[in-house]
Amino acid sequence: MSAPNGGVEAMTDPAAGTIAPSTPGPPPLRPRIWGVLFRNEWFKTRKRLAFWLTLGFFSFITSTINGEQAFDDDLSFTLPEAWDSILSSDFATFFMIFASVALIMLASSEFSWRTARQNVIDGLSKTQWFWGKVMLLPILGLVFLIAKLGIGVGFAMVDTDLSATTGPAFPTSVLAASAGLLLAFFNIGGLALLLSTTIRSAGPAMAAWFFWIMVGEQLFPALLTRFFPAAEAVVQYFPLASAGPLTGFAIWDEGSYQRLLLAAQEAERAAPDLPDLMLTIGINLAWIAFFIGLAFVLFRRRDL
């Protein structure tokens, strides 16, 4: 079936959600193709053991920590105060690590298993295949976020008396904090996508990602600022450094920030400063665009 603009009308396979052109040649990137690519990636993701293992390990660690907090008689793990822990920076680190590891394993394996090549033979263009991999960012981000919030709320509800809460048990700031966490993951996950599609092997790609996150972004800024002190103003905008401020609940919730100030005063520490939110969001968006754009350019220059 010919499209009105002379292109090829894309057809979908309801069973698998894959794209198959009705005439030779890959279908163009029309608006409805994005939904098909999203469904196609979700179909493949939920069939992979690597996805379920990483999600399972993440859920186990989250359940262990939240469960210990919920059943500790010396702690109060009830809503809305429990959001400070559920959406804390420490939990955000686990979230970004496990979701990025899942992305690396899912994307890299398509090269080693030759499924990327087969998808193109079956009708996808290289561009469509690549943007299908980009869909892993929202897919994995949402799945891991839902698991994170579901486990945390489940344990917090054990002792929460909704009729006696000091404020809304589910404040709108939770949505803002969740969006900020997803944006931070798209930044760090974008680096994982770049390494996956460039190195094309799960082990080396994962090693390179962990090296930068765990070592590179700690060591390189230290060396840079040692020889060039003026670079201090630049290193705070590195990927992980710029993602970090978006992951704390206090930046989004006034009550949480006030509790943070009170804790700092009791410990006789300096009060934490809130980051410039619009600048932080802009820097993260820039890193996302850079990682995905560079990944696309490098991917297009190589054969599958």
Short mmCIF file of C-alpha atoms in Angstrom, two decimals:
data_model
loop_
_atom_site.label_atom_id
_atom_site.label_comp_id
_atom_site.label_asym_id
_atom_site.label_seq_id
_atom_site.Cartn_x
_atom_site.Cartn_y
_atom_site.Cartn_z
CA MET A 1 0.00 0.00 0.00
CA SER A 2 1.51 3.33 -1.04
CA ALA A 3 1.57 6.24 1.34
CA PRO A 4 0.14 9.62 0.25
CA ASN A 5 3.63 11.10 0.05
CA GLY A 6 4.87 8.31 -2.15
CA GLY A 7 6.62 6.44 0.68
CA VAL A 8 5.93 2.92 1.85
CA GLU A 9 3.01 2.39 4.19
CA ALA A 10 4.19 0.58 7.34
CA MET A 11 2.27 -2.47 8.46
CA THR A 12 2.41 -4.03 11.90
CA ASP A 13 2.35 -7.60 13.08
CA PRO A 14 -0.21 -7.67 15.94
CA ALA A 15 1.36 -10.77 17.48
CA ALA A 16 4.90 -9.45 17.80
CA GLY A 17 4.54 -5.74 17.29
CA THR A 18 7.21 -5.73 14.57
CA ILE A 19 7.24 -3.63 11.45
CA ALA A 20 6.94 -5.16 8.02
CA PRO A 21 6.73 -3.05 4.86
CA SER A 22 4.00 -3.91 2.38
CA THR A 23 6.45 -3.27 -0.48
CA PRO A 24 10.25 -3.57 -0.59
CA GLY A 25 12.12 -0.98 1.45
CA PRO A 26 11.86 0.15 5.06
CA PRO A 27 8.93 2.37 6.09
CA PRO A 28 9.70 5.99 6.94
CA LEU A 29 9.78 7.46 10.44
CA ARG A 30 6.18 8.60 10.56
CA PRO A 31 4.48 9.55 13.84
CA ARG A 32 2.70 6.21 14.27
CA ILE A 33 5.95 4.32 13.76
CA TRP A 34 7.20 5.56 17.14
CA GLY A 35 4.43 3.72 18.96
CA VAL A 36 5.20 0.56 17.02
CA LEU A 37 8.90 0.83 17.85
CA PHE A 38 8.04 1.31 21.52
CA ARG A 39 5.78 -1.76 21.59
CA ASN A 40 8.35 -3.77 19.66
CA GLU A 41 11.10 -2.97 22.18
CA TRP A 42 8.82 -3.73 25.13
CA PHE A 43 7.91 -7.05 23.53
CA LYS A 44 11.59 -7.99 23.17
CA THR A 45 12.54 -6.61 26.61
CA ARG A 46 10.03 -8.65 28.56
CA LYS A 47 11.23 -11.82 26.82
CA ARG A 48 14.82 -11.34 28.02
CA LEU A 49 16.16 -13.04 31.13
CA ALA A 50 18.71 -10.23 31.56
CA PHE A 51 15.87 -7.77 32.09
CA TRP A 52 14.11 -9.88 34.71
CA LEU A 53 17.36 -10.65 36.57
CA THR A 54 18.39 -7.01 36.89
CA LEU A 55 14.86 -5.99 37.85
CA GLY A 56 14.72 -8.83 40.37
CA PHE A 57 18.06 -7.92 41.98
CA PHE A 58 17.04 -4.26 42.14
CA SER A 59 13.70 -5.15 43.71
CA PHE A 60 15.39 -7.45 46.23
CA ILE A 61 17.85 -4.76 47.36
CA THR A 62 15.10 -2.13 47.53
CA SER A 63 12.85 -4.48 49.51
CA THR A 64 15.65 -5.32 51.93
CA ILE A 65 16.45 -1.69 52.68
CA ASN A 66 12.85 -0.45 52.85
CA GLY A 67 11.80 -3.50 54.83
CA GLU A 68 14.52 -2.91 57.40
CA GLN A 69 13.40 0.71 57.73
CA ALA A 70 9.72 -0.22 58.02
CA PHE A 71 10.23 -2.81 60.77
CA ASP A 72 12.86 -0.92 62.77
CA ASP A 73 11.21 0.16 66.04
CA ASP A 74 13.62 3.08 66.34
CA LEU A 75 12.63 4.55 62.96
CA SER A 76 9.40 6.02 61.63
CA PHE A 77 8.82 4.87 58.07
CA THR A 78 5.37 6.30 57.36
CA LEU A 79 3.98 8.57 54.67
CA PRO A 80 4.54 11.38 53.86
CA GLU A 81 7.90 11.50 55.71
CA ALA A 82 8.96 8.17 54.16
CA TRP A 83 9.24 9.86 50.76
CA ASP A 84 12.56 11.33 51.96
CA SER A 85 13.94 7.78 51.94
CA ILE A 86 11.94 6.29 49.06
CA LEU A 87 13.15 9.03 46.72
CA SER A 88 16.53 9.62 48.32
CA SER A 89 19.73 10.12 46.36
CA ASP A 90 21.10 6.78 47.61
CA PHE A 91 18.14 4.88 46.20
CA ALA A 92 18.42 6.89 43.00
CA THR A 93 21.98 5.61 42.57
CA PHE A 94 20.78 2.00 42.74
CA PHE A 95 18.01 2.86 40.30
CA MET A 96 20.34 4.36 37.69
CA ILE A 97 22.93 1.58 38.04
CA PHE A 98 20.55 -1.34 37.61
CA ALA A 99 18.48 0.28 34.87
CA SER A 100 21.67 1.20 32.94
CA VAL A 101 23.08 -2.32 33.32
CA ALA A 102 19.82 -3.72 31.95
CA LEU A 103 20.01 -1.32 29.00
CA ILE A 104 23.60 -2.29 28.20
CA MET A 105 22.79 -6.01 28.24
CA LEU A 106 19.64 -5.61 26.15
CA ALA A 107 21.16 -3.33 23.50
CA SER A 108 24.61 -4.93 23.21
CA SER A 109 23.30 -8.47 22.86
CA GLU A 110 21.50 -7.54 19.65
CA PHE A 111 24.88 -7.20 17.97
CA SER A 112 26.45 -10.36 19.37
CA TRP A 113 23.32 -12.38 18.57
CA ARG A 114 22.99 -10.75 15.13
CA THR A 115 19.37 -9.81 15.82
CA ALA A 116 20.11 -6.20 14.83
CA ARG A 117 21.20 -7.37 11.40
CA GLN A 118 18.19 -9.66 11.11
CA ASN A 119 15.77 -6.88 12.08
CA VAL A 120 17.08 -4.76 9.22
CA ILE A 121 16.85 -7.69 6.82
CA ASP A 122 13.25 -8.19 7.92
CA GLY A 123 12.25 -4.64 7.05
CA LEU A 124 13.53 -2.11 9.60
CA SER A 125 15.87 0.63 8.49
CA LYS A 126 19.05 1.20 10.50
CA THR A 127 17.59 4.49 11.69
CA GLN A 128 14.43 2.79 12.92
CA TRP A 129 16.41 0.08 14.67
CA PHE A 130 18.53 2.70 16.47
CA TRP A 131 15.54 4.72 17.65
CA GLY A 132 14.00 1.50 18.85
CA LYS A 133 17.00 1.13 21.17
CA VAL A 134 16.48 4.72 22.35
CA MET A 135 13.00 3.57 23.43
CA LEU A 136 14.74 1.43 26.06
CA LEU A 137 15.40 4.61 28.05
CA PRO A 138 11.72 5.36 28.82
CA ILE A 139 10.80 1.65 28.98
CA LEU A 140 13.43 0.71 31.55
CA GLY A 141 13.15 4.02 33.37
CA LEU A 142 9.41 3.61 33.92
CA VAL A 143 9.58 -0.09 34.86
CA PHE A 144 12.35 0.37 37.44
CA LEU A 145 10.71 3.53 38.79
CA ILE A 146 7.36 1.77 39.24
CA ALA A 147 9.13 -1.07 41.07
CA LYS A 148 11.01 1.41 43.26
CA LEU A 149 7.90 3.40 44.20
CA GLY A 150 5.68 0.36 44.58
CA ILE A 151 8.04 -1.37 47.01
CA GLY A 152 8.69 1.77 49.03
CA VAL A 153 5.01 2.71 49.34
CA GLY A 154 4.07 -0.88 50.16
CA PHE A 155 6.39 -0.97 53.18
CA ALA A 156 5.53 2.58 54.23
CA MET A 157 1.80 1.77 54.29
CA VAL A 158 2.36 -0.90 56.97
CA ASP A 159 2.38 1.72 59.76
CA THR A 160 0.82 4.69 57.95
CA ASP A 161 -2.49 5.95 59.33
CA LEU A 162 -3.91 8.00 56.46
CA SER A 163 -6.38 9.73 58.80
CA ALA A 164 -3.56 11.01 61.02
CA THR A 165 -0.93 12.14 58.50
CA THR A 166 0.66 15.58 58.94
CA GLY A 167 0.20 16.35 55.23
CA PRO A 168 -0.83 14.72 51.96
CA ALA A 169 0.38 11.12 51.93
CA PHE A 170 0.94 11.38 48.18
CA PRO A 171 1.99 15.00 47.48
CA THR A 172 2.30 16.29 43.93
CA SER A 173 6.01 16.78 44.59
CA VAL A 174 6.37 13.00 44.21
CA LEU A 175 5.49 13.38 40.53
CA ALA A 176 8.06 16.15 40.11
CA ALA A 177 10.73 14.13 41.93
CA SER A 178 9.92 11.07 39.80
CA ALA A 179 10.24 13.14 36.62
CA GLY A 180 13.57 14.50 37.85
CA LEU A 181 14.82 10.98 38.57
CA LEU A 182 13.80 9.82 35.09
CA LEU A 183 15.61 12.80 33.55
CA ALA A 184 18.75 11.94 35.52
CA PHE A 185 18.51 8.34 34.31
CA PHE A 186 18.07 9.45 30.68
CA ASN A 187 21.37 11.30 31.10
CA ILE A 188 23.32 8.40 32.63
CA GLY A 189 21.40 5.83 30.57
CA GLY A 190 22.23 7.83 27.44
CA LEU A 191 25.90 7.19 28.17
CA ALA A 192 25.08 3.48 28.54
CA LEU A 193 23.29 3.54 25.17
CA LEU A 194 26.26 5.27 23.52
CA LEU A 195 28.70 2.67 24.83
CA SER A 196 26.37 -0.23 23.97
CA THR A 197 25.90 0.76 20.33
CA THR A 198 29.54 1.76 19.88
CA ILE A 199 31.41 -1.05 21.66
CA ARG A 200 28.70 -3.62 20.77
CA SER A 201 29.65 -6.11 23.46
CA ALA A 202 27.94 -6.23 26.86
CA GLY A 203 31.02 -6.96 28.98
CA PRO A 204 33.36 -4.25 27.64
CA ALA A 205 30.51 -1.72 27.37
CA MET A 206 29.53 -2.35 30.98
CA ALA A 207 33.16 -2.09 32.11
CA ALA A 208 33.58 1.24 30.29
CA TRP A 209 30.33 2.58 31.79
CA PHE A 210 31.27 1.56 35.33
CA PHE A 211 34.79 2.95 34.89
CA TRP A 212 33.45 6.39 34.01
CA ILE A 213 30.72 6.41 36.67
CA MET A 214 32.78 4.93 39.52
CA VAL A 215 36.29 6.13 38.67
CA GLY A 216 36.46 8.46 35.70
CA GLU A 217 34.13 11.12 36.99
CA GLN A 218 35.90 11.12 40.33
CA LEU A 219 39.52 10.90 39.14
CA PHE A 220 39.44 13.00 35.97
CA PRO A 221 37.90 16.11 37.59
CA ALA A 222 40.42 15.86 40.46
CA LEU A 223 43.34 15.78 38.03
CA LEU A 224 41.85 18.49 35.85
CA THR A 225 41.27 20.92 38.70
CA ARG A 226 44.70 20.20 40.16
CA PHE A 227 46.47 21.49 37.05
CA PHE A 228 43.73 23.91 35.96
CA PRO A 229 41.98 25.32 39.06
CA ALA A 230 39.65 27.35 36.85
CA ALA A 231 38.11 24.08 35.64
CA GLU A 232 36.32 23.78 38.99
CA ALA A 233 33.42 25.68 37.46
CA VAL A 234 33.20 23.15 34.61
CA VAL A 235 33.52 19.72 36.26
CA GLN A 236 30.30 20.24 38.21
CA TYR A 237 28.50 19.89 34.88
CA PHE A 238 29.89 16.45 34.06
CA PRO A 239 27.17 13.82 33.43
CA LEU A 240 26.95 12.18 36.86
CA ALA A 241 27.62 15.44 38.70
CA SER A 242 24.81 17.18 36.83
CA ALA A 243 22.40 14.24 37.31
CA GLY A 244 22.94 14.05 41.07
CA PRO A 245 21.07 17.23 42.08
CA LEU A 246 17.90 15.98 40.38
CA THR A 247 17.70 12.81 42.48
CA GLY A 248 17.05 14.17 45.97
CA PHE A 249 13.47 14.59 47.15
CA ALA A 250 14.27 17.83 49.01
CA ILE A 251 14.81 19.78 45.78
CA TRP A 252 11.19 19.13 44.83
CA ASP A 253 9.38 19.13 48.20
CA GLU A 254 9.30 22.06 50.64
CA GLY A 255 8.53 19.87 53.66
CA SER A 256 11.42 17.57 52.87
CA TYR A 257 13.76 20.53 52.50
CA GLN A 258 12.69 21.93 55.86
CA ARG A 259 13.37 18.55 57.50
CA LEU A 260 16.78 18.56 55.84
CA LEU A 261 17.51 22.03 57.23
CA LEU A 262 16.42 20.96 60.72
CA ALA A 263 18.67 17.88 60.59
CA ALA A 264 21.59 20.06 59.50
CA GLN A 265 21.01 22.48 62.37
CA GLU A 266 20.83 19.68 64.93
CA ALA A 267 24.08 18.22 63.59
CA GLU A 268 25.64 21.70 63.48
CA ARG A 269 26.33 21.40 59.78
CA ALA A 270 26.01 24.04 57.09
CA ALA A 271 22.56 24.21 55.56
CA PRO A 272 22.49 22.59 52.10
CA ASP A 273 21.91 24.89 49.15
CA LEU A 274 19.31 24.15 46.50
CA PRO A 275 20.69 23.99 42.96
CA ASP A 276 19.54 26.21 40.11
CA LEU A 277 16.75 23.95 38.92
CA MET A 278 16.33 25.31 35.40
CA LEU A 279 20.09 25.26 34.75
CA THR A 280 20.38 21.71 36.11
CA ILE A 281 17.53 20.49 33.92
CA GLY A 282 19.06 22.23 30.89
CA ILE A 283 22.48 20.63 31.47
CA ASN A 284 20.92 17.18 31.76
CA LEU A 285 18.90 17.70 28.58
CA ALA A 286 22.10 18.76 26.82
CA TRP A 287 23.92 15.58 27.92
CA ILE A 288 20.98 13.43 26.79
CA ALA A 289 21.01 15.08 23.35
CA PHE A 290 24.79 14.75 23.13
CA PHE A 291 24.92 11.05 24.06
CA ILE A 292 22.04 10.03 21.79
CA GLY A 293 23.23 12.24 18.92
CA LEU A 294 26.81 10.92 19.10
CA ALA A 295 25.56 7.35 19.38
CA PHE A 296 23.43 7.83 16.26
CA VAL A 297 26.30 9.34 14.24
CA LEU A 298 28.73 6.57 15.21
CA PHE A 299 26.12 3.87 14.66
CA ARG A 300 25.28 5.09 11.16
CA ARG A 301 28.95 4.99 10.14
CA ARG A 302 29.33 1.25 10.82
CA ASP A 303 27.79 -1.86 9.34
CA LEU A 304 25.67 -4.11 11.52
#
